[in-house]
Tab-separated table of C-alpha atoms in Angstrom:
chain	number	residue	atom	x	y	z
A	1	MET	CA	-11.139	-8.275	3.515
A	2	ARG	CA	-12.390	-8.178	6.954
A	3	PRO	CA	-12.217	-5.087	9.336
A	4	ASP	CA	-9.428	-6.656	11.432
A	5	GLY	CA	-7.194	-6.727	8.199
A	6	GLN	CA	-7.630	-10.504	7.363
A	7	PHE	CA	-8.120	-11.422	3.762
A	8	LEU	CA	-9.616	-14.486	1.940
A	9	LEU	CA	-7.428	-16.865	-0.100
A	10	THR	CA	-9.031	-19.796	-1.996
A	11	ARG	CA	-7.487	-23.127	-3.058
A	12	ARG	CA	-7.772	-23.984	-6.718
A	13	PRO	CA	-9.871	-27.256	-7.045
A	14	ASP	CA	-8.844	-30.459	-8.784
A	15	GLY	CA	-8.930	-30.447	-12.541
A	16	LYS	CA	-7.882	-26.869	-13.072
A	17	ILE	CA	-4.290	-25.739	-13.861
A	18	TYR	CA	-2.333	-25.014	-10.854
A	19	SER	CA	-4.787	-27.105	-8.831
A	20	GLY	CA	-3.965	-27.047	-5.148
A	21	TYR	CA	-2.345	-23.600	-5.330
A	22	TRP	CA	-3.885	-20.784	-3.194
A	23	GLU	CA	-4.844	-17.402	-4.827
A	24	PHE	CA	-7.249	-14.481	-4.513
A	25	PRO	CA	-10.849	-15.212	-5.492
A	26	GLY	CA	-11.802	-13.846	-8.902
A	27	GLY	CA	-11.846	-14.803	-12.576
A	28	LYS	CA	-11.913	-13.722	-16.135
A	29	VAL	CA	-13.501	-10.562	-17.561
A	30	GLU	CA	-16.051	-11.336	-20.344
A	31	LYS	CA	-16.382	-9.238	-23.576
A	32	ASN	CA	-17.976	-5.784	-22.917
A	33	GLU	CA	-18.031	-6.340	-19.180
A	34	SER	CA	-16.751	-3.694	-16.720
A	35	LEU	CA	-14.168	-4.804	-14.290
A	36	LEU	CA	-16.457	-4.259	-11.271
A	37	HIS	CA	-19.416	-6.167	-12.859
A	38	ALA	CA	-16.881	-9.100	-13.707
A	39	LEU	CA	-15.817	-9.171	-9.984
A	40	ASP	CA	-19.325	-9.090	-8.596
A	41	ARG	CA	-20.344	-11.924	-11.067
A	42	GLU	CA	-17.377	-14.062	-10.223
A	43	LEU	CA	-17.726	-13.746	-6.405
A	44	GLN	CA	-21.476	-14.737	-6.790
A	45	GLU	CA	-20.452	-17.651	-8.915
A	46	GLU	CA	-17.576	-18.832	-6.765
A	47	LEU	CA	-18.435	-17.820	-3.339
A	48	GLY	CA	-22.226	-16.901	-3.226
A	49	ILE	CA	-21.661	-13.270	-2.195
A	50	GLN	CA	-22.747	-10.069	-3.684
A	51	ILE	CA	-20.414	-6.949	-3.449
A	52	ARG	CA	-21.597	-3.914	-1.502
A	53	ARG	CA	-18.338	-2.000	-1.659
A	54	ALA	CA	-15.108	-2.731	-3.494
A	55	ASP	CA	-12.397	-0.219	-4.038
A	56	PRO	CA	-9.883	-0.496	-7.031
A	57	TRP	CA	-6.246	-1.225	-5.850
A	58	VAL	CA	-3.370	-2.403	-7.868
A	59	THR	CA	-2.979	-3.936	-11.352
A	60	ARG	CA	-0.274	-6.526	-12.004
A	61	VAL	CA	0.929	-8.081	-15.168
A	62	PHE	CA	2.494	-11.771	-14.850
A	63	THR	CA	3.758	-14.188	-17.325
A	64	TYR	CA	3.132	-17.795	-16.718
A	65	ALA	CA	4.433	-20.672	-18.889
A	66	HIS	CA	1.088	-21.022	-20.596
A	67	ALA	CA	-0.090	-17.281	-20.578
A	68	THR	CA	0.407	-13.670	-19.741
A	69	VAL	CA	-2.331	-12.281	-17.412
A	70	ARG	CA	-3.357	-8.765	-16.297
A	71	LEU	CA	-4.677	-8.912	-12.861
A	72	HIS	CA	-6.977	-5.997	-11.671
A	73	PHE	CA	-7.061	-6.159	-7.745
A	74	PHE	CA	-10.020	-4.775	-5.679
A	75	ARG	CA	-10.295	-4.676	-2.086
A	76	VAL	CA	-13.868	-6.001	-1.285
A	77	VAL	CA	-14.734	-4.589	2.198
A	78	GLU	CA	-18.495	-5.005	2.203
A	79	TRP	CA	-20.569	-7.816	0.876
A	80	GLU	CA	-23.859	-9.651	1.305
A	81	GLY	CA	-24.408	-13.264	1.919
A	82	ARG	CA	-22.596	-16.180	3.462
A	83	LEU	CA	-19.314	-17.496	1.933
A	84	ILE	CA	-19.871	-20.756	0.354
A	85	PRO	CA	-17.168	-22.640	-1.759
A	86	ARG	CA	-19.423	-23.208	-4.789
A	87	GLU	CA	-16.581	-24.750	-6.939
A	88	ASN	CA	-15.231	-27.093	-4.241
A	89	GLN	CA	-12.294	-24.758	-3.568
A	90	GLY	CA	-10.714	-24.357	-0.131
A	91	LEU	CA	-11.328	-21.176	1.724
A	92	SER	CA	-8.866	-19.719	4.283
A	93	TRP	CA	-8.767	-16.284	6.073
A	94	GLN	CA	-5.166	-15.097	6.459
A	95	TRP	CA	-3.101	-12.388	8.066
A	96	PRO	CA	-0.792	-10.306	5.750
A	97	HIS	CA	2.125	-10.877	8.075
A	98	GLN	CA	1.646	-14.566	8.557
A	99	VAL	CA	0.260	-16.444	5.460
A	100	GLU	CA	-0.017	-19.932	6.711
A	101	VAL	CA	-1.134	-21.639	3.568
A	102	SER	CA	0.894	-22.951	0.514
A	103	PRO	CA	1.730	-22.984	-2.193
A	104	VAL	CA	0.393	-19.598	-3.328
A	105	LEU	CA	0.248	-18.677	-6.964
A	106	PRO	CA	3.614	-16.965	-8.025
A	107	ALA	CA	1.794	-13.868	-9.378
A	108	ASN	CA	0.585	-13.093	-5.968
A	109	GLY	CA	3.889	-12.674	-4.293
A	110	PRO	CA	4.161	-8.805	-4.683
A	111	VAL	CA	0.497	-8.393	-3.797
A	112	LEU	CA	0.785	-10.275	-0.368
A	113	GLN	CA	3.920	-7.910	0.223
A	114	ALA	CA	1.761	-4.870	-0.569
A	115	LEU	CA	-0.937	-6.095	1.993
A	116	LEU	CA	1.650	-5.548	4.747
A	117	LEU	CA	1.385	-1.667	4.207
A	118	PRO	CA	-0.960	0.026	6.559
A	119	PRO	CA	-3.546	2.568	5.365
A	120	VAL	CA	-1.794	5.608	6.955
A	121	TYR	CA	1.662	6.778	6.379
A	122	ALA	CA	2.698	9.830	8.758
A	123	ILE	CA	5.599	12.129	8.015
A	124	THR	CA	7.442	14.021	10.783
A	125	ARG	CA	7.844	17.704	11.078
A	126	ALA	CA	9.984	18.086	14.229
A	127	THR	CA	11.952	21.043	12.798
A	128	GLU	CA	8.588	23.047	12.612
A	129	MET	CA	7.157	22.102	15.851
A	130	GLY	CA	10.272	21.251	18.075
A	131	ILE	CA	11.921	17.764	18.799
A	132	GLU	CA	10.202	17.148	22.217
A	133	PRO	CA	6.688	18.110	21.115
A	134	ALA	CA	7.260	16.097	17.967
A	135	LEU	CA	8.259	12.976	19.886
A	136	LYS	CA	5.309	13.335	22.088
A	137	GLN	CA	3.000	13.518	19.079
A	138	ILE	CA	4.731	10.517	17.460
A	139	GLU	CA	4.311	8.370	20.471
A	140	GLN	CA	0.647	9.334	20.846
A	141	ALA	CA	0.053	8.399	17.249
A	142	LEU	CA	1.760	5.049	17.736
A	143	GLN	CA	-0.336	4.442	20.776
A	144	ASN	CA	-3.385	5.206	18.445
A	145	GLY	CA	-2.187	2.525	16.054
A	146	LEU	CA	0.022	4.152	13.652
A	147	LYS	CA	2.343	1.567	11.974
A	148	LEU	CA	4.328	3.408	9.282
A	149	LEU	CA	6.235	6.621	9.628
A	150	GLN	CA	8.720	8.685	7.526
A	151	ILE	CA	11.283	10.782	9.095
A	152	ARG	CA	11.514	13.802	6.857
A	153	GLU	CA	13.605	16.540	8.426
A	154	LYS	CA	15.526	18.398	5.678
A	155	GLN	CA	16.643	21.404	7.820
A	156	MET	CA	18.202	19.406	10.620
A	157	THR	CA	22.010	18.979	11.008
A	158	LYS	CA	23.193	15.446	10.319
A	159	ASP	CA	24.120	14.815	13.950
A	160	LEU	CA	20.779	16.140	15.288
A	161	LEU	CA	18.896	14.030	12.662
A	162	ARG	CA	20.836	10.944	13.523
A	163	GLU	CA	19.940	11.301	17.224
A	164	PHE	CA	16.210	12.264	16.484
A	165	SER	CA	15.943	9.318	14.143
A	166	LYS	CA	17.306	6.906	16.813
A	167	GLN	CA	14.655	8.202	19.305
A	168	VAL	CA	11.821	7.724	16.749
A	169	LEU	CA	13.118	4.239	15.814
A	170	SER	CA	13.141	3.276	19.597
A	171	LEU	CA	9.494	4.504	20.000
A	172	ALA	CA	8.399	2.557	16.855
A	173	ARG	CA	9.961	-0.553	17.933
A	174	THR	CA	7.884	-0.500	21.181
A	175	TYR	CA	4.803	-0.512	18.971
A	176	GLN	CA	5.963	-2.743	16.102
A	177	ALA	CA	5.789	0.095	13.728
A	178	ARG	CA	8.098	0.618	10.769
A	179	VAL	CA	10.413	3.771	10.138
A	180	LEU	CA	11.690	4.971	6.777
A	181	ILE	CA	14.351	7.670	6.329
A	182	ASN	CA	13.726	10.365	3.742
A	183	SER	CA	16.542	10.665	1.093
A	184	ASP	CA	19.548	9.260	3.213
A	185	ALA	CA	19.922	5.486	2.613
A	186	THR	CA	23.318	5.580	4.486
A	187	LEU	CA	21.589	6.868	7.628
A	188	ALA	CA	18.716	4.401	7.255
A	189	ARG	CA	21.296	1.571	7.129
A	190	GLU	CA	23.461	2.951	10.013
A	191	ILE	CA	20.591	3.145	12.630
A	192	GLY	CA	18.668	0.046	11.283
A	193	ALA	CA	15.558	1.796	9.995
A	194	ASP	CA	13.143	-0.219	8.009
A	195	GLY	CA	13.819	1.518	4.656
A	196	VAL	CA	14.221	4.664	2.687
A	197	HIS	CA	11.893	7.041	1.033
A	198	PHE	CA	13.538	8.802	-2.091
A	199	THR	CA	12.612	12.176	-3.229
A	200	SER	CA	11.232	12.525	-6.746
A	201	SER	CA	14.592	13.943	-8.002
A	202	GLN	CA	16.448	11.021	-6.385
A	203	LEU	CA	14.069	8.722	-8.013
A	204	MET	CA	14.537	10.028	-11.512
A	205	ALA	CA	18.436	9.745	-11.124
A	206	LEU	CA	18.099	6.144	-10.136
A	207	SER	CA	18.995	3.352	-12.803
A	208	CYS	CA	18.083	0.341	-10.652
A	209	ARG	CA	16.430	-0.404	-7.402
A	210	PRO	CA	19.214	0.163	-4.721
A	211	ASP	CA	20.442	-2.879	-3.241
A	212	LEU	CA	19.905	-1.812	0.412
A	213	GLY	CA	20.045	-5.364	1.734
A	214	TYR	CA	16.851	-4.737	3.758
A	215	GLY	CA	13.654	-3.077	4.174
A	216	TRP	CA	11.149	-0.990	2.077
A	217	CYS	CA	11.813	1.478	-0.791
A	218	GLY	CA	9.171	4.265	-1.371
A	219	ALA	CA	9.321	7.396	-3.415
A	220	SER	CA	7.517	10.701	-3.939
A	221	CYS	CA	5.842	11.274	-7.343
A	222	HIS	CA	3.986	14.089	-8.826
A	223	ASN	CA	3.330	13.090	-12.450
A	224	LEU	CA	3.210	10.037	-15.010
A	225	GLU	CA	6.933	10.070	-15.656
A	226	GLU	CA	7.782	9.687	-11.999
A	227	LEU	CA	5.126	6.945	-11.440
A	228	PHE	CA	6.458	5.018	-14.400
A	229	MET	CA	9.992	5.248	-13.110
A	230	ALA	CA	9.096	3.893	-9.689
A	231	GLU	CA	7.221	1.085	-11.436
A	232	GLN	CA	10.087	0.235	-13.715
A	233	LEU	CA	12.581	0.183	-10.720
A	234	GLY	CA	10.247	-2.167	-8.780
A	235	LEU	CA	9.790	0.018	-5.517
A	236	ASP	CA	7.631	-1.079	-3.007
A	237	PHE	CA	5.102	1.841	-2.998
A	238	VAL	CA	4.877	5.600	-3.979
A	239	VAL	CA	3.377	8.725	-2.477
A	240	LEU	CA	1.468	10.773	-5.019
A	241	GLY	CA	0.446	14.440	-4.582
A	242	PRO	CA	-0.294	17.076	-3.651
A	243	VAL	CA	-4.076	16.160	-3.676
A	244	GLN	CA	-5.090	19.536	-2.142
A	245	PRO	CA	-3.242	22.709	-1.329
A	246	THR	CA	-0.369	22.045	1.078
A	247	LEU	CA	1.950	24.221	3.083
A	248	SER	CA	4.862	21.853	2.528
A	249	HIS	CA	4.710	22.238	-1.359
A	250	PRO	CA	3.003	25.690	-2.034
A	251	GLU	CA	4.637	25.861	-5.531
A	252	LEU	CA	2.724	22.788	-6.786
A	253	SER	CA	-0.707	22.838	-8.124
A	254	PRO	CA	-3.124	20.350	-6.537
A	255	LEU	CA	-4.050	17.330	-8.437
A	256	GLY	CA	-7.487	16.858	-6.981
A	257	TRP	CA	-9.193	13.586	-6.733
A	258	ARG	CA	-10.154	12.969	-10.298
A	259	LYS	CA	-6.619	13.681	-11.565
A	260	LEU	CA	-5.223	11.182	-8.855
A	261	ALA	CA	-7.561	8.501	-9.852
A	262	SER	CA	-6.733	8.858	-13.566
A	263	LEU	CA	-2.956	8.886	-12.883
A	264	ILE	CA	-3.062	5.658	-10.869
A	265	ARG	CA	-5.654	3.804	-12.894
A	266	ASP	CA	-4.145	0.239	-13.633
A	267	TYR	CA	-1.047	1.214	-11.754
A	268	SER	CA	1.003	-1.690	-10.336
A	269	LEU	CA	2.292	-0.212	-7.013
A	270	PRO	CA	0.397	0.755	-3.909
A	271	VAL	CA	-0.057	4.524	-3.851
A	272	TYR	CA	-0.585	6.840	-0.809
A	273	ALA	CA	-2.440	10.083	-1.581
A	274	LEU	CA	-0.624	13.077	0.003
A	275	GLY	CA	-1.273	16.735	0.348
A	276	GLY	CA	-3.618	18.624	2.661
A	277	LEU	CA	-5.402	15.377	3.715
A	278	ARG	CA	-6.797	14.179	7.006
A	279	ARG	CA	-7.758	10.861	8.315
A	280	GLU	CA	-11.382	11.332	7.196
A	281	ASP	CA	-10.212	11.501	3.749
A	282	LEU	CA	-9.113	7.923	3.686
A	283	PRO	CA	-12.347	6.416	2.405
A	284	ILE	CA	-12.438	8.738	-0.733
A	285	ALA	CA	-8.719	8.040	-1.303
A	286	GLN	CA	-9.228	4.338	-1.421
A	287	GLU	CA	-12.363	4.657	-3.509
A	288	MET	CA	-10.143	6.580	-6.085
A	289	GLY	CA	-7.646	3.694	-6.045
A	290	ALA	CA	-5.160	4.741	-3.417
A	291	HIS	CA	-3.841	2.261	-0.965
A	292	GLY	CA	-4.177	4.867	1.713
A	293	ILE	CA	-3.187	8.500	2.665
A	294	ALA	CA	0.026	9.942	3.745
A	295	MET	CA	-0.062	12.947	6.303
A	296	MET	CA	2.305	15.555	7.800
A	297	ARG	CA	-0.258	17.695	9.620
A	298	GLY	CA	-3.255	15.649	9.661
A	299	ASN	CA	-4.405	13.892	12.862
A	300	VAL	CA	-2.947	10.422	12.739
């Protein structure tokens, strides 16, 4: 991945199964080989580059007609060497929101969707700080590049929440950002929000992914059982925490980074780490396997 958000796709050469299809570079793990070593070896063999930094990301299982594969994705953000198509494969840098090459291998559809998620997920706290100061803070964050925001105001009256949400959505549209509504799918649909974020209790009560007819579905998780449920329902992403002590959930014991990493190892959905975090915690969150960080009080 380049710093501007573009990512590399390669076209499978003639003579290979699915020749002509586009995919993410990589290859098979050999016996007694670590995932990271396999990735480094494959990228040297295929592209002539050596990894300097690669963060674990999501793991997807996909069944083709000829085989079932387990795909361990890493985000390679630093490397040495010049990209060379050593196996006569095509190379193309693409934007997540506008993939211009086709056909793409079927297993990669959900991964391309996940790449649309930005690294920072902000959460409102207008009840705590006041609506006008909150709107000013949100607009400043949008000006600074924020692209994903959750409206979470559990103490607001329905009418006030509706009006506040409409104001936030109007601001977000100006900056091409997405807005999700916490808990209330009806309100999200009514005002044309970009999706809904379910609480952990709502998540555990679901029997299937809600047919909202639009947008993103996220959920809050705190343990393996909730992570498993979100995965089985096919949600788009989860928020996991608290990682550190947090004012919004003082009754929950913090997970810490090691526990978070163990919970999401080989997990199939993008995960935002949450709880007492600031923007400077983003690199360690991604090193632990998280997609990014979610923040209520951090400087976004």
